[in-house]
Amino acid sequence: MYTLEELANGDTAIHRIHPSVKLLATFVYLIVVISFDRYALSKLFPYLFYPFVAMAVSETPYNQLLKRLVLALPFSLLAGVSNIIFDTETAFVIGGIAISAGVLSLFTILLKTYLTVMAVLILVSTTPLRDLSNQLIRFKIPPILVMQITMTYRYLSILLNEASTMYTAYLLRSPRNKGIQLHHMGSFIGELLLRSIDRTERVYYAMKCRGFHGAMGFAQKHSLQITDFVYAVFFCLLVIGFRFFDLSQLLGQMFV
Amino acid sequence: MIEVEELGITYPDGTRAIHDLSFRIDDGQSVAIVGANGAGKSTLLLAFLGIIAPASGKLQVNGLEVKKDNLPEIRAQMGMVFQNPDDQLFMPNVYDDIAFGPRNYGLSEQEVEERVSEVLQVLNAEHLRNKMPHKLSGGEKRIAAFGSVLSMRPSIMLLDEPSSFLDPRARRNIIALLAGLKLTKVIATHDLDMALDLCDRVIVLQNGSLFADGDAQSILRDKATMEACGLELPLSCAGR
């Protein structure tokens, strides 16, 4: 997670785009990608341009994002596999091999997952969290939600460290076990929860001591430039344009 | 100035944390509150700020009674540095953490910027400005936590175990830093050598009540008093 935050402090053309423009562009991209039906695999291919171009321009290492993408894929895979079982109708035939609609929808779901998760990861790895939080508040997202995101992001690592310390302490006292035994899992998770609640309480005290009254403020450090407008218009036109003009089909017709 | 009169604090489970406690801390004093674990040191600090409500007695800070209506004003005048800096540093970077208090008190962004810069300069910590809290060392986190309180320009500073989690050099830096701060300091600590270095007065708590109150040099060097309340002589006095 923190590698992403370090990447977010880079200084490339993508990093310099105004956070509100990046947020808007990602939102438009996500909505358009999600709007395709489950058999629209080929229509999604043109959208691959964004992750690749954005990563190249922002000098984001592909493996850093891929590692995180892998965490999301199993969920999509599980959702997609059931389509293979229930949706057996033949969608098309390639070289004498019938491809079922279920298989087609599985690949569509996987591609959609890739595109959407990558879009969000690119946003997070090119925009510091404070700028994102600031823009979310400016977009009238309830401050309580923005605060939840900010605090979760900040304290996730501390919770993981706490869990890791407890796990190490557990293993040191049960050298014959390879992990936490099932009958200890309840108390382990319970203890972690209690520690989290304790910490939450202490953090809240610290906030109240500094005049906290329900909303966190961030400074607006960016102003919109002409290049931001150009990027926003160009990006949105391209993404929405691909939605209505099937580029894959056009290219296919040119070569067949 | 802090005035405590026959203060009693009871935890929700019925445990009496503080009982019948009275003392007064004048402006500019540096006071150490010492005592064994569970003596009520941290509870007392939280009560000063109205985080924990007293069951009985009276608490006043700079002439303001510690009650709901006065809390914003009291918390603007009295800052607290928590024992674990990770509890205190919750913003994405050090700048925003130091700016958190001033922003909550409605200062303009320009004033906030000025305060943050001033505090970072005083703490000699300009290089931490844009750092993420989790990337800081223990000593740096502690300095950032100080900064987050100093930016509110308090007249009283409460410190809960300020030398915990620190290596000797960082501890020494923190002591030097605290010695240079010209404000009222109330330090809850087990670090009796630090108390000797920084404080002119010591309040000793035992099981939530006052055991001793007086000159730091004489109390901290009194072996009988220290042992009676579950403490030991400071290392610098123990002759080891």
Short mmCIF file of C-alpha atoms in Angstrom, two decimals:
data_model
loop_
_atom_site.label_atom_id
_atom_site.label_comp_id
_atom_site.label_asym_id
_atom_site.label_seq_id
_atom_site.Cartn_x
_atom_site.Cartn_y
_atom_site.Cartn_z
CA MET A 1 0.00 0.00 0.00
CA TYR A 2 2.71 2.40 0.94
CA THR A 3 4.64 1.78 -2.23
CA LEU A 4 1.61 3.19 -3.99
CA GLU A 5 1.72 6.25 -1.78
CA GLU A 6 5.41 6.72 -2.55
CA LEU A 7 4.65 6.38 -6.26
CA ALA A 8 1.92 8.99 -5.83
CA ASN A 9 4.54 11.57 -4.92
CA GLY A 10 6.21 11.29 -8.32
CA ASP A 11 6.53 14.13 -10.79
CA THR A 12 5.38 13.11 -14.27
CA ALA A 13 2.77 14.54 -16.62
CA ILE A 14 0.12 12.25 -15.12
CA HIS A 15 1.09 13.19 -11.55
CA ARG A 16 0.78 16.86 -12.42
CA ILE A 17 -2.79 16.59 -13.70
CA HIS A 18 -5.22 18.18 -11.26
CA PRO A 19 -6.59 15.57 -8.81
CA SER A 20 -10.20 16.50 -9.59
CA VAL A 21 -9.60 15.83 -13.29
CA LYS A 22 -8.01 12.46 -12.55
CA LEU A 23 -10.88 11.58 -10.23
CA LEU A 24 -13.46 12.59 -12.82
CA ALA A 25 -11.63 10.78 -15.62
CA THR A 26 -11.40 7.59 -13.56
CA PHE A 27 -15.07 7.83 -12.66
CA VAL A 28 -16.10 8.22 -16.32
CA TYR A 29 -13.80 5.35 -17.31
CA LEU A 30 -15.26 3.06 -14.64
CA ILE A 31 -18.86 3.87 -15.51
CA VAL A 32 -18.29 3.32 -19.23
CA VAL A 33 -16.40 0.04 -18.73
CA ILE A 34 -19.03 -1.30 -16.35
CA SER A 35 -21.82 -0.31 -18.74
CA PHE A 36 -20.87 -2.97 -21.31
CA ASP A 37 -22.88 -6.20 -21.25
CA ARG A 38 -21.30 -9.49 -20.25
CA TYR A 39 -20.64 -10.67 -23.80
CA ALA A 40 -18.96 -7.47 -25.01
CA LEU A 41 -15.43 -8.81 -24.72
CA SER A 42 -14.10 -7.40 -28.00
CA LYS A 43 -15.64 -3.98 -27.37
CA LEU A 44 -13.60 -3.69 -24.18
CA PHE A 45 -10.22 -4.19 -25.87
CA PRO A 46 -9.77 -0.52 -26.86
CA TYR A 47 -9.98 0.41 -23.18
CA LEU A 48 -6.72 -1.39 -22.56
CA PHE A 49 -5.04 1.74 -23.91
CA TYR A 50 -5.55 3.58 -20.63
CA PRO A 51 -3.72 1.32 -18.14
CA PHE A 52 -0.78 0.84 -20.50
CA VAL A 53 -0.41 4.47 -21.57
CA ALA A 54 -0.98 5.81 -18.06
CA MET A 55 1.55 3.42 -16.50
CA ALA A 56 4.13 4.23 -19.16
CA VAL A 57 3.71 7.99 -18.85
CA SER A 58 3.56 7.96 -15.05
CA GLU A 59 6.55 5.57 -14.87
CA THR A 60 4.55 3.27 -12.62
CA PRO A 61 6.13 -0.19 -12.33
CA TYR A 62 3.70 -2.70 -13.76
CA ASN A 63 4.48 -5.37 -11.16
CA GLN A 64 3.49 -3.11 -8.26
CA LEU A 65 -0.02 -2.75 -9.63
CA LEU A 66 -0.23 -6.32 -10.88
CA LYS A 67 0.44 -7.69 -7.39
CA ARG A 68 -2.57 -5.79 -6.12
CA LEU A 69 -4.70 -6.71 -9.10
CA VAL A 70 -4.10 -10.39 -8.38
CA LEU A 71 -5.88 -9.96 -5.05
CA ALA A 72 -9.08 -8.90 -6.81
CA LEU A 73 -9.06 -11.46 -9.61
CA PRO A 74 -10.11 -14.57 -7.61
CA PHE A 75 -13.43 -12.93 -6.73
CA SER A 76 -14.17 -12.22 -10.38
CA LEU A 77 -12.96 -15.66 -11.35
CA LEU A 78 -15.39 -17.29 -8.93
CA ALA A 79 -18.24 -15.15 -10.21
CA GLY A 80 -17.32 -15.90 -13.83
CA VAL A 81 -16.82 -19.64 -13.45
CA SER A 82 -20.45 -20.15 -12.54
CA ASN A 83 -21.39 -18.65 -15.92
CA ILE A 84 -19.55 -21.50 -17.66
CA ILE A 85 -21.79 -23.97 -15.88
CA PHE A 86 -25.09 -22.20 -16.37
CA ASP A 87 -24.62 -20.41 -19.71
CA THR A 88 -23.73 -23.21 -22.14
CA GLU A 89 -25.19 -21.78 -25.33
CA THR A 90 -22.62 -21.46 -28.14
CA ALA A 91 -21.57 -17.86 -28.70
CA PHE A 92 -19.26 -18.38 -31.67
CA VAL A 93 -16.92 -20.95 -33.21
CA ILE A 94 -13.19 -20.51 -33.71
CA GLY A 95 -11.38 -23.06 -35.84
CA GLY A 96 -14.10 -25.61 -35.27
CA ILE A 97 -14.09 -25.09 -31.49
CA ALA A 98 -17.35 -23.86 -30.06
CA ILE A 99 -16.98 -21.12 -27.47
CA SER A 100 -19.87 -20.98 -25.07
CA ALA A 101 -21.50 -17.76 -23.93
CA GLY A 102 -20.41 -18.67 -20.38
CA VAL A 103 -16.74 -18.73 -21.37
CA LEU A 104 -17.19 -15.44 -23.21
CA SER A 105 -18.79 -13.83 -20.17
CA LEU A 106 -16.04 -15.21 -17.89
CA PHE A 107 -13.37 -13.46 -19.98
CA THR A 108 -15.48 -10.30 -20.14
CA ILE A 109 -15.76 -10.24 -16.35
CA LEU A 110 -12.02 -10.80 -15.97
CA LEU A 111 -11.21 -8.06 -18.46
CA LYS A 112 -13.63 -5.66 -16.78
CA THR A 113 -11.99 -6.43 -13.43
CA TYR A 114 -8.57 -5.81 -14.90
CA LEU A 115 -9.60 -2.49 -16.42
CA THR A 116 -11.51 -1.14 -13.42
CA VAL A 117 -9.03 -2.23 -10.76
CA MET A 118 -6.12 -0.92 -12.78
CA ALA A 119 -7.87 2.41 -13.32
CA VAL A 120 -8.33 2.82 -9.57
CA LEU A 121 -4.78 1.67 -8.81
CA ILE A 122 -3.41 4.13 -11.35
CA LEU A 123 -5.42 6.91 -9.75
CA VAL A 124 -4.11 6.01 -6.28
CA SER A 125 -0.53 5.56 -7.44
CA THR A 126 -0.43 8.93 -9.21
CA THR A 127 -2.37 11.06 -6.71
CA PRO A 128 -1.46 11.54 -3.03
CA LEU A 129 -4.21 10.49 -0.65
CA ARG A 130 -4.53 13.96 0.83
CA ASP A 131 -5.30 15.39 -2.62
CA LEU A 132 -7.84 12.67 -3.29
CA SER A 133 -9.49 13.24 0.09
CA ASN A 134 -9.58 16.96 -0.56
CA GLN A 135 -11.23 16.49 -3.95
CA LEU A 136 -13.76 14.01 -2.61
CA ILE A 137 -14.84 16.61 -0.06
CA ARG A 138 -15.06 19.21 -2.83
CA PHE A 139 -17.22 16.80 -4.84
CA LYS A 140 -19.62 16.83 -1.85
CA ILE A 141 -18.87 13.29 -0.74
CA PRO A 142 -19.92 13.23 2.95
CA PRO A 143 -16.84 14.20 5.03
CA ILE A 144 -17.49 11.32 7.40
CA LEU A 145 -16.95 8.88 4.50
CA VAL A 146 -13.79 10.64 3.34
CA MET A 147 -12.49 10.58 6.89
CA GLN A 148 -13.19 6.84 7.10
CA ILE A 149 -11.15 6.27 3.94
CA THR A 150 -8.26 8.43 5.17
CA MET A 151 -8.16 6.86 8.61
CA THR A 152 -8.51 3.29 7.32
CA TYR A 153 -5.64 3.91 4.93
CA ARG A 154 -3.49 5.33 7.72
CA TYR A 155 -4.21 2.65 10.30
CA LEU A 156 -4.41 -0.45 8.15
CA SER A 157 -0.64 -0.87 8.36
CA ILE A 158 -0.68 -0.44 12.12
CA LEU A 159 -3.41 -3.06 12.45
CA LEU A 160 -1.41 -5.39 10.20
CA ASN A 161 1.69 -4.79 12.32
CA GLU A 162 -0.30 -5.57 15.44
CA ALA A 163 -1.67 -8.76 13.88
CA SER A 164 1.83 -9.69 12.75
CA THR A 165 3.28 -9.17 16.24
CA MET A 166 0.51 -11.26 17.80
CA TYR A 167 1.04 -13.95 15.19
CA THR A 168 4.79 -14.05 15.87
CA ALA A 169 4.14 -14.24 19.61
CA TYR A 170 1.71 -17.08 19.00
CA LEU A 171 4.13 -19.04 16.83
CA LEU A 172 7.00 -18.62 19.28
CA ARG A 173 4.90 -20.32 21.92
CA SER A 174 3.59 -23.06 19.64
CA PRO A 175 6.62 -24.10 17.59
CA ARG A 176 4.99 -27.32 16.35
CA ASN A 177 2.15 -25.48 14.64
CA LYS A 178 2.46 -23.98 11.18
CA GLY A 179 -0.24 -21.39 11.75
CA ILE A 180 -2.96 -20.41 14.14
CA GLN A 181 -5.05 -23.37 15.12
CA LEU A 182 -8.73 -23.10 14.40
CA HIS A 183 -9.77 -23.27 18.06
CA HIS A 184 -7.48 -20.32 18.83
CA MET A 185 -8.65 -18.24 15.90
CA GLY A 186 -11.67 -16.83 17.72
CA SER A 187 -9.68 -15.41 20.61
CA PHE A 188 -6.94 -14.20 18.24
CA ILE A 189 -9.38 -12.22 16.10
CA GLY A 190 -11.27 -11.09 19.20
CA GLU A 191 -8.10 -9.78 20.78
CA LEU A 192 -7.20 -7.97 17.57
CA LEU A 193 -10.64 -6.39 17.50
CA LEU A 194 -10.35 -5.26 21.14
CA ARG A 195 -6.93 -3.74 20.44
CA SER A 196 -8.35 -1.94 17.41
CA ILE A 197 -11.20 -0.55 19.51
CA ASP A 198 -8.72 0.61 22.16
CA ARG A 199 -6.61 2.32 19.54
CA THR A 200 -9.66 3.89 17.92
CA GLU A 201 -10.57 5.33 21.29
CA ARG A 202 -7.09 6.76 21.84
CA VAL A 203 -6.96 8.26 18.33
CA TYR A 204 -10.35 9.83 18.90
CA TYR A 205 -9.14 11.32 22.19
CA ALA A 206 -6.12 12.76 20.40
CA MET A 207 -8.40 14.27 17.77
CA LYS A 208 -10.76 15.77 20.34
CA CYS A 209 -7.81 17.30 22.21
CA ARG A 210 -6.99 19.24 19.05
CA GLY A 211 -10.46 20.66 18.57
CA PHE A 212 -11.90 17.99 16.27
CA HIS A 213 -15.62 18.62 15.67
CA GLY A 214 -16.55 16.10 13.02
CA ALA A 215 -14.78 17.11 9.82
CA MET A 216 -11.18 16.94 8.67
CA GLY A 217 -9.78 19.70 6.51
CA PHE A 218 -7.15 19.56 3.80
CA ALA A 219 -5.46 22.41 2.03
CA GLN A 220 -6.23 23.04 -1.62
CA LYS A 221 -2.77 23.16 -3.13
CA HIS A 222 -3.62 22.89 -6.83
CA SER A 223 -5.35 25.14 -9.28
CA LEU A 224 -6.80 23.97 -12.58
CA GLN A 225 -4.65 24.64 -15.63
CA ILE A 226 -5.61 24.73 -19.28
CA THR A 227 -3.85 21.38 -19.78
CA ASP A 228 -6.17 19.85 -17.18
CA PHE A 229 -9.21 20.91 -19.20
CA VAL A 230 -7.66 19.60 -22.40
CA TYR A 231 -6.86 16.27 -20.75
CA ALA A 232 -10.36 15.97 -19.26
CA VAL A 233 -12.13 16.71 -22.56
CA PHE A 234 -9.82 14.51 -24.66
CA PHE A 235 -9.96 11.58 -22.24
CA CYS A 236 -13.73 11.66 -21.76
CA LEU A 237 -14.39 12.00 -25.50
CA LEU A 238 -12.12 9.06 -26.22
CA VAL A 239 -13.60 6.82 -23.52
CA ILE A 240 -17.19 7.69 -24.37
CA GLY A 241 -16.40 7.51 -28.11
CA PHE A 242 -15.20 3.90 -27.78
CA ARG A 243 -18.52 3.13 -26.13
CA PHE A 244 -20.49 4.06 -29.21
CA PHE A 245 -18.04 3.14 -31.99
CA ASP A 246 -16.85 -0.43 -31.93
CA LEU A 247 -13.16 0.09 -32.69
CA SER A 248 -12.39 -3.64 -32.55
CA GLN A 249 -15.00 -4.35 -35.21
CA LEU A 250 -13.78 -1.50 -37.39
CA LEU A 251 -10.20 -2.77 -37.20
CA GLY A 252 -11.38 -6.32 -37.86
CA GLN A 253 -13.24 -5.26 -40.99
CA MET A 254 -10.16 -3.45 -42.25
CA PHE A 255 -8.06 -6.63 -42.11
CA VAL A 256 -10.65 -9.25 -43.14
CA MET B 1 -2.75 27.41 35.84
CA ILE B 2 -4.41 24.13 36.81
CA GLU B 3 -6.45 23.76 39.98
CA VAL B 4 -7.59 20.38 41.24
CA GLU B 5 -9.93 20.24 44.22
CA GLU B 6 -10.96 16.99 45.92
CA LEU B 7 -11.09 15.31 42.53
CA GLY B 8 -12.62 11.86 42.22
CA ILE B 9 -12.74 9.77 39.02
CA THR B 10 -14.45 6.41 38.76
CA TYR B 11 -14.21 4.09 35.76
CA PRO B 12 -17.43 2.66 34.26
CA ASP B 13 -16.69 -0.70 35.93
CA GLY B 14 -16.74 1.01 39.34
CA THR B 15 -12.96 1.14 39.89
CA ARG B 16 -11.90 4.32 41.66
CA ALA B 17 -9.09 5.70 39.51
CA ILE B 18 -8.59 8.97 41.38
CA HIS B 19 -9.93 9.96 44.76
CA ASP B 20 -9.79 13.05 46.91
CA LEU B 21 -6.95 14.64 44.94
CA SER B 22 -6.12 18.31 45.38
CA PHE B 23 -3.22 20.40 44.10
CA ARG B 24 -2.48 23.48 42.05
CA ILE B 25 -0.01 24.00 39.21
CA ASP B 26 1.04 27.58 38.54
CA ASP B 27 1.92 29.14 35.21
CA GLY B 28 5.38 28.31 33.95
CA GLN B 29 5.95 25.35 36.26
CA SER B 30 7.29 22.04 35.01
CA VAL B 31 5.65 19.31 37.04
CA ALA B 32 6.24 15.59 36.86
CA ILE B 33 3.41 13.27 37.84
CA VAL B 34 4.93 9.97 38.84
CA GLY B 35 3.57 6.76 40.26
CA ALA B 36 3.44 3.04 39.62
CA ASN B 37 1.37 1.54 36.81
CA GLY B 38 -2.33 2.14 37.44
CA ALA B 39 -1.66 5.03 39.84
CA GLY B 40 -3.92 7.29 37.76
CA LYS B 41 -1.36 9.46 35.92
CA SER B 42 -2.77 9.17 32.39
CA THR B 43 -6.34 9.31 33.68
CA LEU B 44 -5.57 12.59 35.41
CA LEU B 45 -4.17 14.11 32.21
CA LEU B 46 -7.26 13.05 30.25
CA ALA B 47 -9.46 14.56 32.97
CA PHE B 48 -7.68 17.93 32.61
CA LEU B 49 -8.87 17.99 29.00
CA GLY B 50 -12.39 16.84 29.76
CA ILE B 51 -11.93 13.52 27.98
CA ILE B 52 -12.75 11.71 31.21
CA ALA B 53 -15.40 13.30 33.40
CA PRO B 54 -14.83 13.54 37.16
CA ALA B 55 -17.27 11.80 39.47
CA SER B 56 -16.67 14.42 42.16
CA GLY B 57 -14.61 17.49 42.93
CA LYS B 58 -13.59 20.38 40.77
CA LEU B 59 -11.08 20.99 37.98
CA GLN B 60 -10.10 24.37 36.61
CA VAL B 61 -7.73 25.26 33.79
CA ASN B 62 -6.66 28.90 33.44
CA GLY B 63 -9.71 29.88 35.45
CA LEU B 64 -12.12 27.86 33.31
CA GLU B 65 -13.99 25.02 34.92
CA VAL B 66 -13.55 21.77 33.02
CA LYS B 67 -17.09 21.28 31.74
CA LYS B 68 -18.64 20.74 28.31
CA ASP B 69 -19.20 24.40 27.45
CA ASN B 70 -15.59 25.32 28.18
CA LEU B 71 -13.89 22.38 26.48
CA PRO B 72 -13.10 24.03 23.12
CA GLU B 73 -11.42 26.94 24.93
CA ILE B 74 -9.60 24.67 27.37
CA ARG B 75 -8.35 22.41 24.58
CA ALA B 76 -7.10 25.46 22.68
CA GLN B 77 -5.05 26.49 25.72
CA MET B 78 -3.85 23.06 26.80
CA GLY B 79 -2.33 20.51 24.46
CA MET B 80 -1.60 16.86 25.11
CA VAL B 81 1.09 14.67 23.63
CA PHE B 82 -0.02 11.05 23.91
CA GLN B 83 2.21 8.20 24.96
CA ASN B 84 2.11 6.47 21.58
CA PRO B 85 2.71 8.87 18.66
CA ASP B 86 0.81 6.50 16.38
CA ASP B 87 -2.33 7.49 18.29
CA GLN B 88 -1.61 11.13 17.58
CA LEU B 89 -0.47 11.10 13.97
CA PHE B 90 -3.44 10.11 11.87
CA MET B 91 -3.19 12.36 8.81
CA PRO B 92 -1.56 11.40 5.48
CA ASN B 93 1.55 13.50 6.16
CA VAL B 94 3.29 15.48 8.90
CA TYR B 95 2.18 18.84 7.50
CA ASP B 96 -1.48 17.91 7.72
CA ASP B 97 -1.03 16.48 11.20
CA ILE B 98 0.54 19.70 12.47
CA ALA B 99 -2.14 21.68 10.64
CA PHE B 100 -4.98 19.57 12.05
CA GLY B 101 -5.52 21.57 15.27
CA PRO B 102 -5.23 25.08 13.76
CA ARG B 103 -7.65 24.12 10.98
CA ASN B 104 -10.16 22.83 13.52
CA TYR B 105 -10.01 26.20 15.21
CA GLY B 106 -10.95 27.90 11.95
CA LEU B 107 -7.64 29.54 11.03
CA SER B 108 -7.20 30.58 7.42
CA GLU B 109 -4.99 28.38 5.26
CA GLN B 110 -2.32 31.10 5.21
CA GLU B 111 -2.26 31.26 9.02
CA VAL B 112 -2.15 27.48 9.15
CA GLU B 113 0.83 27.47 6.79
CA GLU B 114 2.60 30.07 8.93
CA ARG B 115 2.03 28.10 12.10
CA VAL B 116 3.19 24.84 10.59
CA SER B 117 6.35 26.46 9.23
CA GLU B 118 7.05 28.14 12.56
CA VAL B 119 6.62 24.88 14.49
CA LEU B 120 8.76 22.90 12.07
CA GLN B 121 11.46 25.52 12.42
CA VAL B 122 11.31 25.48 16.24
CA LEU B 123 11.53 21.70 16.20
CA ASN B 124 14.25 21.75 13.56
CA ALA B 125 12.11 19.37 11.57
CA GLU B 126 11.60 21.05 8.19
CA HIS B 127 12.72 17.85 6.51
CA LEU B 128 9.69 16.01 7.94
CA ARG B 129 7.13 18.38 6.39
CA ASN B 130 5.85 16.08 3.64
CA LYS B 131 6.81 12.75 5.19
CA MET B 132 4.20 10.11 5.86
CA PRO B 133 3.89 9.32 9.60
CA HIS B 134 4.48 5.59 9.21
CA LYS B 135 7.81 6.30 7.52
CA LEU B 136 9.22 8.19 10.50
CA SER B 137 11.53 6.81 13.15
CA GLY B 138 10.35 6.69 16.77
CA GLY B 139 12.11 9.96 17.59
CA GLU B 140 10.78 11.68 14.46
CA LYS B 141 7.26 10.53 15.25
CA ARG B 142 7.59 11.98 18.72
CA ILE B 143 8.79 15.30 17.31
CA ALA B 144 5.90 15.35 14.84
CA ALA B 145 3.51 14.63 17.72
CA PHE B 146 4.98 17.59 19.65
CA GLY B 147 4.54 19.72 16.56
CA SER B 148 0.90 18.71 16.24
CA VAL B 149 0.31 20.17 19.70
CA LEU B 150 2.66 23.16 19.54
CA SER B 151 0.92 24.45 16.41
CA MET B 152 -2.08 25.23 18.61
CA ARG B 153 0.15 27.52 20.70
CA PRO B 154 -0.97 26.10 24.04
CA SER B 155 0.00 27.74 27.31
CA ILE B 156 0.02 24.34 29.03
CA MET B 157 1.45 21.15 27.61
CA LEU B 158 0.54 17.73 28.98
CA LEU B 159 2.90 14.91 28.13
CA ASP B 160 2.18 11.25 28.71
CA GLU B 161 5.43 9.28 28.92
CA PRO B 162 7.27 11.45 26.37
CA SER B 163 10.43 9.35 26.50
CA SER B 164 8.81 5.97 25.86
CA PHE B 165 9.74 4.05 22.67
CA LEU B 166 12.88 6.18 22.25
CA ASP B 167 16.53 5.22 21.98
CA PRO B 168 18.97 7.13 24.24
CA ARG B 169 19.91 9.73 21.64
CA ALA B 170 16.30 10.45 20.65
CA ARG B 171 15.40 10.59 24.35
CA ARG B 172 18.17 13.11 24.96
CA ASN B 173 16.97 15.21 21.99
CA ILE B 174 13.42 15.20 23.31
CA ILE B 175 14.57 16.25 26.78
CA ALA B 176 16.57 19.13 25.27
CA LEU B 177 13.59 20.12 23.19
CA LEU B 178 11.23 20.10 26.16
CA ALA B 179 13.70 22.05 28.27
CA GLY B 180 13.65 24.77 25.63
CA LEU B 181 9.85 25.14 25.59
CA LYS B 182 8.78 28.07 27.71
CA LEU B 183 5.32 26.97 28.80
CA THR B 184 3.68 25.11 31.66
CA LYS B 185 4.53 21.44 31.40
CA VAL B 186 2.85 18.53 33.14
CA ILE B 187 4.67 15.29 32.47
CA ALA B 188 3.29 11.90 33.45
CA THR B 189 6.27 9.59 33.47
CA HIS B 190 8.16 6.62 34.81
CA ASP B 191 11.39 8.13 33.52
CA LEU B 192 12.56 9.63 36.79
CA ASP B 193 15.87 10.80 35.36
CA MET B 194 13.98 12.84 32.82
CA ALA B 195 11.77 14.18 35.59
CA LEU B 196 14.91 15.24 37.45
CA ASP B 197 16.25 16.97 34.33
CA LEU B 198 13.08 18.79 33.39
CA CYS B 199 10.89 19.35 36.40
CA ASP B 200 11.12 21.58 39.41
CA ARG B 201 8.25 19.85 41.15
CA VAL B 202 7.00 16.29 41.48
CA ILE B 203 3.54 14.98 42.34
CA VAL B 204 3.59 11.34 43.42
CA LEU B 205 0.38 9.37 43.02
CA GLN B 206 -0.35 6.08 44.67
CA ASN B 207 -3.54 4.17 43.91
CA GLY B 208 -5.21 7.33 42.67
CA SER B 209 -4.46 9.58 45.61
CA LEU B 210 -1.74 12.06 46.44
CA PHE B 211 1.26 10.44 48.13
CA ALA B 212 3.75 13.29 47.93
CA ASP B 213 4.01 16.72 46.36
CA GLY B 214 7.06 18.94 46.45
CA ASP B 215 10.49 19.78 45.17
CA ALA B 216 11.68 17.34 42.51
CA GLN B 217 15.23 17.01 43.82
CA SER B 218 14.20 16.13 47.35
CA ILE B 219 11.30 13.78 46.47
CA LEU B 220 13.01 11.87 43.68
CA ARG B 221 16.14 11.35 45.84
CA ASP B 222 14.09 10.09 48.79
CA LYS B 223 14.47 6.33 48.63
CA ALA B 224 11.75 5.65 51.22
CA THR B 225 9.14 7.70 49.32
CA MET B 226 10.07 6.16 46.00
CA GLU B 227 9.93 2.60 47.27
CA ALA B 228 6.72 3.17 49.20
CA CYS B 229 4.89 4.07 46.02
CA GLY B 230 6.37 1.29 43.89
CA LEU B 231 9.15 3.29 42.25
CA GLU B 232 12.92 3.32 42.45
CA LEU B 233 15.46 6.09 42.73
CA PRO B 234 16.47 7.65 39.41
CA LEU B 235 19.51 5.88 37.95
CA SER B 236 21.55 9.05 38.33
CA CYS B 237 20.88 8.95 42.11
CA ALA B 238 21.07 5.22 42.65
CA GLY B 239 24.85 5.14 42.60
CA ARG B 240 24.98 2.22 40.20
#
